[in-house]
Amino acid sequence: MTFTTAPYTAHVDPFAREHLPPSAEMPDFIFMLPELRYPERLNCVVELLDNWLAKGHGARPCFRSLDRSYSYAEFAALVNRIANVLVAEYGLIPGNRVLLRSPNTPLMAAALFAVMKAGGIAVTSMPLLRAKELAFMCDKAKVALALCDHRFLEELEKAKLATPALEKIVPMGGNSSEDLNAAIEKASAEFTACPTSAEDICLIAFTSGTTGVPKGAMHNHRDMLATCDTYGKYVLEARPTDVFIGSPPLAFTFGLGGGALFSLRIGASSILLEQAAPDKLMEAIRTLKPTVCFTAPIAYRAMLAKLQPGDLASLRICVSAGEALPGATWGAWKAATGIEILDGIGSTEMLHIFIGAPAGKIKAGSTGIPVPGYEAKIVDDEGRELPRGSTGLLAVRGPTGCRYLADPRQTTYVRNGWNFTGDTYRLDEDGYFWHQARSDDMIVSAGYNIAGPEVEGALLSHPAVLECAVVGAPDLAHDTTIVKAYVVLRAGHQSDGGLVAALQEHVRSEIAPYKFPRVVTFVEALPRTESGKVQRFVLRERARREAEEGAGK
Ligand code: 3UK
């Protein structure tokens, strides 16, 4: 008879453990760097917060919003008070899921870390999500308790009617007697962290899903630190004196890292903005003088269009992710600010960035090289590794990886231990990775494979173009697919036939002529997901409709 000892866990509620993918479907986790050898018992909040107090750094700035700042000591006390309320008032048991719904505020960050410190699992949701999406998440992750900014209750109340899982919604940040604030005031500022295992799940992040049903990506306490000790340490190279700012929501793991984890790991501070559209972000940078900025390519382009000399003088590091950063945007930002944007590809499944070059090693237009601690390769459809110089599917592995919550799509993302992100990349002779397209966004036209983002990059280098997206459109008359561009113009440019011809000519002179957009349609804005990505499938659908309508005329 053989006896196996179950691995240590502090979770009393076994839900997450029981809904992990079977071990045969797990990605390989590799811990090559010495800093990635974490102890078996690990609560990430102790490492990110309590240890700074123990080191006497309690008076240092930790988080601030436009109207309030918190030192490390104040923030840690807030986390402890919320953790006490969660356990004593709402009966949180280690392993329980807690939904968080709020714009980026220090209170939202404190609630998130309180859940983790108490051994719970934070299920983060973006404020833009509607009742249907929230109900889906609560159902899927069996969330009984939700903490919700008092201004965003309505959709969640509606969701509660639609799912039996959700039992209680606690408003936060308001003045009502049921508000978390009221309970916090009475709670103790001391709380001993739940002695979680490094492998106890502490976060379920739902993919924003450019298509299809969202997937819940599960991450553990070790993962929270591993992203800091790889990307944060070796690529970002931020310092304790840095001040972070950014636009992505904390509910998007890009924002969780950039807005909270990376700064806490090194004892630096972070500015959380409730509203972070490019204008507001620029205004906050001007007045609060942060040094590190996290945002998406579209925001860098929007800021460029409005930049006055000296506006962003405090910044020394800029990070871009979520979509490919075209070389044209990189170059224009450098010319205007002197800063070389760090592009990086990350995913909800991998938690954060796994390919990206550090300052001084950047090739404009390329995503970069694997982050230390990660391995990346390009493979063909059968999973065979392709040599440098080839284009193929991106596969990665490292200390973090994909664990979907009870989802058959696990075997699409993870194959033979490698994570397949769904992107097509070219690996150049120097080992740099160049994003081509989401694999399902590749356009096959007259026998050629055309990567929409390459055509977009060429269009963007034309002065009239503010934003654009390129998709394949049916050409019903010739039974083929053609390249179609949807273009948002900069103010002051006229959308006429002359401009269409000029844009087409411009693309033909920038890249191989067969890639030029046969059709150019001007639009006011591009459809985007709540995390800011262009929804090319919406445009493909629109292009199909337009082709059919055109044929019917
Ligand atoms: C695409 C990129 C080219 C790519 C994310 C940083 O975007 C994040 O996570 P999501 O789950 O989407 C993942 C997919 O987005 N992508 C992201 N960054 C880039 N494509 N260049 C890039 N620099 O298709 C990827 O598979 O929403 C980004 C950190 C954490 C994240 N969750």
Tab-separated table of N, CA and C in Angstrom, residues 434-539:
chain	number	residue	atom	x	y	z
A	434	TRP	N	8.951	39.400	-32.538
A	434	TRP	CA	8.173	40.425	-33.241
A	434	TRP	C	6.741	39.949	-33.369
A	435	HIS	N	5.830	40.678	-32.772
A	435	HIS	CA	4.424	40.272	-32.814
A	435	HIS	C	3.885	40.439	-34.225
A	436	GLN	N	3.206	39.399	-34.736
A	436	GLN	CA	2.595	39.474	-36.062
A	436	GLN	C	1.106	39.752	-35.939
A	437	ALA	N	0.428	38.924	-35.154
A	437	ALA	CA	-1.019	39.083	-34.987
A	437	ALA	C	-1.481	38.075	-33.950
A	438	ARG	N	-2.694	38.269	-33.422
A	438	ARG	CA	-3.354	37.170	-32.736
A	438	ARG	C	-3.500	36.108	-33.828
A	439	SER	N	-3.278	34.850	-33.498
A	439	SER	CA	-3.245	33.845	-34.565
A	439	SER	C	-4.538	33.840	-35.371
A	440	ASP	N	-5.678	34.078	-34.683
A	440	ASP	CA	-6.929	34.053	-35.450
A	440	ASP	C	-7.218	35.379	-36.155
A	441	ASP	N	-6.327	36.350	-36.025
A	441	ASP	CA	-6.481	37.623	-36.746
A	441	ASP	C	-5.618	37.682	-38.013
A	442	MET	N	-4.864	36.624	-38.289
A	442	MET	CA	-4.040	36.635	-39.504
A	442	MET	C	-4.983	36.677	-40.711
A	443	ILE	N	-4.622	37.496	-41.697
A	443	ILE	CA	-5.470	37.620	-42.889
A	443	ILE	C	-4.842	36.797	-44.010
A	444	VAL	N	-5.616	35.912	-44.593
A	444	VAL	CA	-5.115	35.155	-45.735
A	444	VAL	C	-5.768	35.745	-46.980
A	445	SER	N	-4.956	36.418	-47.791
A	445	SER	CA	-5.483	37.113	-48.963
A	445	SER	C	-4.683	36.702	-50.187
A	446	ALA	N	-5.375	36.167	-51.182
A	446	ALA	CA	-4.753	35.733	-52.429
A	446	ALA	C	-3.508	34.883	-52.166
A	447	GLY	N	-3.636	33.989	-51.154
A	447	GLY	CA	-2.529	33.069	-50.888
A	447	GLY	C	-1.450	33.638	-49.985
A	448	TYR	N	-1.519	34.923	-49.682
A	448	TYR	CA	-0.534	35.521	-48.779
A	448	TYR	C	-1.067	35.529	-47.357
A	449	ASN	N	-0.136	35.338	-46.370
A	449	ASN	CA	-0.487	35.569	-44.973
A	449	ASN	C	-0.134	37.003	-44.631
A	450	ILE	N	-1.121	37.761	-44.238
A	450	ILE	CA	-0.864	39.161	-43.913
A	450	ILE	C	-1.244	39.417	-42.457
A	451	ALA	N	-0.305	39.980	-41.710
A	451	ALA	CA	-0.574	40.289	-40.310
A	451	ALA	C	-1.156	41.698	-40.225
A	452	GLY	N	-2.413	41.789	-39.797
A	452	GLY	CA	-3.088	43.085	-39.705
A	452	GLY	C	-2.253	44.145	-38.985
A	453	PRO	N	-1.674	43.817	-37.817
A	453	PRO	CA	-0.923	44.835	-37.078
A	453	PRO	C	0.248	45.434	-37.865
A	454	GLU	N	0.809	44.686	-38.800
A	454	GLU	CA	1.907	45.255	-39.594
A	454	GLU	C	1.380	46.371	-40.503
A	455	VAL	N	0.216	46.110	-41.083
A	455	VAL	CA	-0.399	47.117	-41.945
A	455	VAL	C	-0.819	48.326	-41.092
A	456	GLU	N	-1.324	48.032	-39.883
A	456	GLU	CA	-1.709	49.116	-38.965
A	456	GLU	C	-0.495	49.978	-38.635
A	457	GLY	N	0.645	49.311	-38.388
A	457	GLY	CA	1.872	50.052	-38.064
A	457	GLY	C	2.249	50.998	-39.188
A	458	ALA	N	2.108	50.523	-40.433
A	458	ALA	CA	2.454	51.362	-41.584
A	458	ALA	C	1.472	52.542	-41.694
A	459	LEU	N	0.203	52.274	-41.501
A	459	LEU	CA	-0.796	53.355	-41.569
A	459	LEU	C	-0.544	54.407	-40.491
A	460	LEU	N	-0.188	53.917	-39.294
A	460	LEU	CA	0.001	54.829	-38.159
A	460	LEU	C	1.157	55.798	-38.375
A	461	SER	N	2.077	55.443	-39.249
A	461	SER	CA	3.197	56.353	-39.476
A	461	SER	C	2.795	57.479	-40.434
A	462	HIS	N	1.539	57.486	-40.899
A	462	HIS	CA	1.049	58.606	-41.719
A	462	HIS	C	0.464	59.674	-40.788
A	463	PRO	N	0.806	60.928	-41.021
A	463	PRO	CA	0.401	61.977	-40.062
A	463	PRO	C	-1.105	62.150	-39.890
A	464	ALA	N	-1.913	61.692	-40.847
A	464	ALA	CA	-3.365	61.892	-40.714
A	464	ALA	C	-4.018	60.853	-39.808
A	465	VAL	N	-3.293	59.754	-39.495
A	465	VAL	CA	-3.924	58.620	-38.820
A	465	VAL	C	-3.710	58.669	-37.308
A	466	LEU	N	-4.819	58.656	-36.565
A	466	LEU	CA	-4.713	58.610	-35.099
A	466	LEU	C	-4.761	57.164	-34.615
A	467	GLU	N	-5.723	56.392	-35.106
A	467	GLU	CA	-5.922	55.000	-34.711
A	467	GLU	C	-6.353	54.223	-35.935
A	468	CYS	N	-6.067	52.926	-35.965
A	468	CYS	CA	-6.601	52.140	-37.070
A	468	CYS	C	-6.605	50.660	-36.710
A	469	ALA	N	-7.428	49.918	-37.403
A	469	ALA	CA	-7.445	48.462	-37.253
A	469	ALA	C	-7.655	47.864	-38.630
A	470	VAL	N	-6.931	46.785	-38.894
A	470	VAL	CA	-6.961	46.180	-40.223
A	470	VAL	C	-7.452	44.748	-40.094
A	471	VAL	N	-8.439	44.407	-40.899
A	471	VAL	CA	-9.005	43.046	-40.860
A	471	VAL	C	-9.156	42.500	-42.276
A	472	GLY	N	-9.424	41.205	-42.340
A	472	GLY	CA	-9.740	40.597	-43.624
A	472	GLY	C	-11.226	40.787	-43.903
A	473	ALA	N	-11.563	41.182	-45.132
A	473	ALA	CA	-12.967	41.379	-45.500
A	473	ALA	C	-13.257	40.520	-46.717
A	474	PRO	N	-14.455	39.913	-46.759
A	474	PRO	CA	-14.764	39.103	-47.931
A	474	PRO	C	-14.892	39.982	-49.186
A	475	ASP	N	-14.324	39.516	-50.284
A	475	ASP	CA	-14.536	40.177	-51.578
A	475	ASP	C	-15.419	39.209	-52.355
A	476	LEU	N	-16.732	39.431	-52.270
A	476	LEU	CA	-17.677	38.436	-52.785
A	476	LEU	C	-17.588	38.303	-54.298
A	477	ALA	N	-17.282	39.390	-54.978
A	477	ALA	CA	-17.212	39.350	-56.437
A	477	ALA	C	-16.083	38.436	-56.910
A	478	HIS	N	-14.991	38.413	-56.151
A	478	HIS	CA	-13.832	37.622	-56.591
A	478	HIS	C	-13.587	36.398	-55.722
A	479	ASP	N	-14.523	36.139	-54.784
A	479	ASP	CA	-14.427	34.978	-53.908
A	479	ASP	C	-13.066	34.907	-53.206
A	480	THR	N	-12.667	36.005	-52.616
A	480	THR	CA	-11.393	36.010	-51.902
A	480	THR	C	-11.523	36.952	-50.698
A	481	THR	N	-10.427	37.090	-49.969
A	481	THR	CA	-10.418	37.995	-48.819
A	481	THR	C	-9.494	39.160	-49.134
A	482	ILE	N	-9.933	40.352	-48.808
A	482	ILE	CA	-9.068	41.510	-49.049
A	482	ILE	C	-8.742	42.200	-47.730
A	483	VAL	N	-7.711	43.006	-47.757
A	483	VAL	CA	-7.293	43.749	-46.564
A	483	VAL	C	-8.121	45.028	-46.472
A	484	LYS	N	-8.767	45.204	-45.327
A	484	LYS	CA	-9.610	46.384	-45.146
A	484	LYS	C	-9.165	47.131	-43.889
A	485	ALA	N	-9.041	48.442	-44.009
A	485	ALA	CA	-8.596	49.244	-42.860
A	485	ALA	C	-9.710	50.134	-42.360
A	486	TYR	N	-9.896	50.145	-41.055
A	486	TYR	CA	-10.787	51.116	-40.407
A	486	TYR	C	-9.877	52.157	-39.761
A	487	VAL	N	-10.088	53.413	-40.128
A	487	VAL	CA	-9.144	54.460	-39.728
A	487	VAL	C	-9.860	55.585	-38.979
A	488	VAL	N	-9.270	55.971	-37.836
A	488	VAL	CA	-9.729	57.164	-37.113
A	488	VAL	C	-8.735	58.275	-37.444
A	489	LEU	N	-9.246	59.385	-37.964
A	489	LEU	CA	-8.343	60.469	-38.379
A	489	LEU	C	-8.039	61.423	-37.235
A	490	ARG	N	-6.874	62.025	-37.315
A	490	ARG	CA	-6.550	63.117	-36.401
A	490	ARG	C	-7.392	64.337	-36.757
A	491	ALA	N	-7.614	65.188	-35.761
A	491	ALA	CA	-8.393	66.410	-35.999
A	491	ALA	C	-7.762	67.194	-37.150
A	492	GLY	N	-8.594	67.755	-38.012
A	492	GLY	CA	-8.077	68.619	-39.080
A	492	GLY	C	-7.831	67.908	-40.399
A	493	HIS	N	-8.091	66.580	-40.451
A	493	HIS	CA	-7.895	65.866	-41.724
A	493	HIS	C	-9.242	65.469	-42.322
A	494	GLN	N	-9.360	65.601	-43.636
A	494	GLN	CA	-10.620	65.343	-44.335
A	494	GLN	C	-10.699	63.904	-44.839
A	495	SER	N	-11.822	63.243	-44.575
A	495	SER	CA	-11.969	61.850	-45.009
A	495	SER	C	-12.510	61.823	-46.438
A	496	ASP	N	-11.653	61.967	-47.415
A	496	ASP	CA	-12.137	61.913	-48.792
A	496	ASP	C	-11.312	60.925	-49.611
A	497	GLY	N	-11.725	60.754	-50.849
A	497	GLY	CA	-11.077	59.788	-51.732
A	497	GLY	C	-9.592	60.080	-51.909
A	498	GLY	N	-9.249	61.351	-51.896
A	498	GLY	CA	-7.836	61.715	-52.046
A	498	GLY	C	-7.015	61.162	-50.895
A	499	LEU	N	-7.586	61.227	-49.709
A	499	LEU	CA	-6.850	60.730	-48.547
A	499	LEU	C	-6.742	59.198	-48.595
A	500	VAL	N	-7.807	58.526	-49.042
A	500	VAL	CA	-7.749	57.061	-49.168
A	500	VAL	C	-6.570	56.678	-50.063
A	501	ALA	N	-6.478	57.321	-51.211
A	501	ALA	CA	-5.390	57.004	-52.146
A	501	ALA	C	-4.035	57.312	-51.515
A	502	ALA	N	-3.968	58.405	-50.788
A	502	ALA	CA	-2.692	58.786	-50.164
A	502	ALA	C	-2.285	57.750	-49.112
A	503	LEU	N	-3.254	57.264	-48.338
A	503	LEU	CA	-2.938	56.266	-47.306
A	503	LEU	C	-2.490	54.961	-47.951
A	504	GLN	N	-3.181	54.566	-49.019
A	504	GLN	CA	-2.803	53.325	-49.708
A	504	GLN	C	-1.386	53.447	-50.258
A	505	GLU	N	-1.102	54.575	-50.852
A	505	GLU	CA	0.235	54.790	-51.414
A	505	GLU	C	1.285	54.754	-50.313
A	506	HIS	N	0.938	55.359	-49.173
A	506	HIS	CA	1.860	55.395	-48.041
A	506	HIS	C	2.204	53.971	-47.573
A	507	VAL	N	1.180	53.115	-47.450
A	507	VAL	CA	1.435	51.741	-46.998
A	507	VAL	C	2.312	51.009	-48.015
A	508	ARG	N	2.005	51.205	-49.296
A	508	ARG	CA	2.790	50.515	-50.347
A	508	ARG	C	4.247	50.916	-50.324
A	509	SER	N	4.514	52.130	-49.858
A	509	SER	CA	5.916	52.557	-49.831
A	509	SER	C	6.608	52.120	-48.541
A	510	GLU	N	5.816	51.745	-47.522
A	510	GLU	CA	6.412	51.375	-46.231
A	510	GLU	C	6.677	49.877	-46.129
A	511	ILE	N	5.737	49.059	-46.632
A	511	ILE	CA	5.862	47.601	-46.506
A	511	ILE	C	5.544	46.957	-47.856
A	512	ALA	N	5.683	45.623	-47.942
A	512	ALA	CA	5.453	44.939	-49.215
A	512	ALA	C	4.108	45.375	-49.803
A	513	PRO	N	4.117	45.829	-51.061
A	513	PRO	CA	2.924	46.448	-51.645
A	513	PRO	C	1.671	45.568	-51.606
A	514	TYR	N	1.810	44.226	-51.687
A	514	TYR	CA	0.600	43.394	-51.712
A	514	TYR	C	-0.198	43.495	-50.410
A	515	LYS	N	0.404	44.064	-49.351
A	515	LYS	CA	-0.283	44.151	-48.053
A	515	LYS	C	-1.169	45.391	-47.942
A	516	PHE	N	-1.155	46.269	-48.954
A	516	PHE	CA	-1.863	47.548	-48.784
A	516	PHE	C	-3.373	47.339	-48.651
A	517	PRO	N	-4.052	48.177	-47.882
A	517	PRO	CA	-5.502	48.001	-47.708
A	517	PRO	C	-6.270	48.383	-48.972
A	518	ARG	N	-6.995	47.409	-49.532
A	518	ARG	CA	-7.773	47.683	-50.759
A	518	ARG	C	-8.939	48.604	-50.440
A	519	VAL	N	-9.442	48.485	-49.214
A	519	VAL	CA	-10.562	49.346	-48.823
A	519	VAL	C	-10.183	50.078	-47.543
A	520	VAL	N	-10.478	51.361	-47.495
A	520	VAL	CA	-10.243	52.152	-46.285
A	520	VAL	C	-11.571	52.789	-45.891
A	521	THR	N	-11.985	52.543	-44.662
A	521	THR	CA	-13.233	53.139	-44.161
A	521	THR	C	-12.890	54.018	-42.962
A	522	PHE	N	-13.396	55.257	-42.983
A	522	PHE	CA	-13.121	56.153	-41.862
A	522	PHE	C	-14.196	55.997	-40.803
A	523	VAL	N	-13.758	55.914	-39.545
A	523	VAL	CA	-14.703	55.753	-38.433
A	523	VAL	C	-14.357	56.752	-37.330
A	524	GLU	N	-15.310	56.972	-36.432
A	524	GLU	CA	-15.109	57.912	-35.313
A	524	GLU	C	-14.216	57.321	-34.235
A	525	ALA	N	-14.393	55.995	-34.006
A	525	ALA	CA	-13.636	55.313	-32.944
A	525	ALA	C	-13.610	53.832	-33.275
A	526	LEU	N	-12.696	53.105	-32.637
A	526	LEU	CA	-12.620	51.658	-32.851
A	526	LEU	C	-13.325	50.948	-31.696
A	527	PRO	N	-13.967	49.802	-31.973
A	527	PRO	CA	-14.568	49.046	-30.861
A	527	PRO	C	-13.458	48.448	-29.991
A	528	ARG	N	-13.587	48.590	-28.680
A	528	ARG	CA	-12.551	48.070	-27.781
A	528	ARG	C	-13.156	47.292	-26.628
A	529	THR	N	-12.368	46.368	-26.049
A	529	THR	CA	-12.807	45.624	-24.853
A	529	THR	C	-12.653	46.532	-23.641
A	530	GLU	N	-13.148	46.073	-22.497
A	530	GLU	CA	-13.025	46.905	-21.298
A	530	GLU	C	-11.570	47.058	-20.862
A	531	SER	N	-10.668	46.185	-21.345
A	531	SER	CA	-9.259	46.401	-21.029
A	531	SER	C	-8.559	47.173	-22.147
A	532	GLY	N	-9.321	47.661	-23.108
A	532	GLY	CA	-8.747	48.604	-24.075
A	532	GLY	C	-8.240	47.990	-25.373
A	533	LYS	N	-8.480	46.691	-25.568
A	533	LYS	CA	-7.984	46.076	-26.809
A	533	LYS	C	-8.972	46.260	-27.950
A	534	VAL	N	-8.429	46.445	-29.154
A	534	VAL	CA	-9.296	46.544	-30.326
A	534	VAL	C	-10.002	45.207	-30.524
A	535	GLN	N	-11.311	45.261	-30.757
A	535	GLN	CA	-12.065	44.024	-31.012
A	535	GLN	C	-12.116	43.800	-32.519
A	536	ARG	N	-11.076	43.158	-33.035
A	536	ARG	CA	-11.025	42.965	-34.496
A	536	ARG	C	-12.170	42.091	-34.991
A	537	PHE	N	-12.659	41.192	-34.102
A	537	PHE	CA	-13.767	40.327	-34.564
A	537	PHE	C	-15.029	41.149	-34.826
A	538	VAL	N	-15.208	42.234	-34.077
A	538	VAL	CA	-16.370	43.103	-34.324
A	538	VAL	C	-16.216	43.753	-35.704
A	539	LEU	N	-14.998	44.152	-36.013
A	539	LEU	CA	-14.752	44.788	-37.316
A	539	LEU	C	-14.836	43.778	-38.456
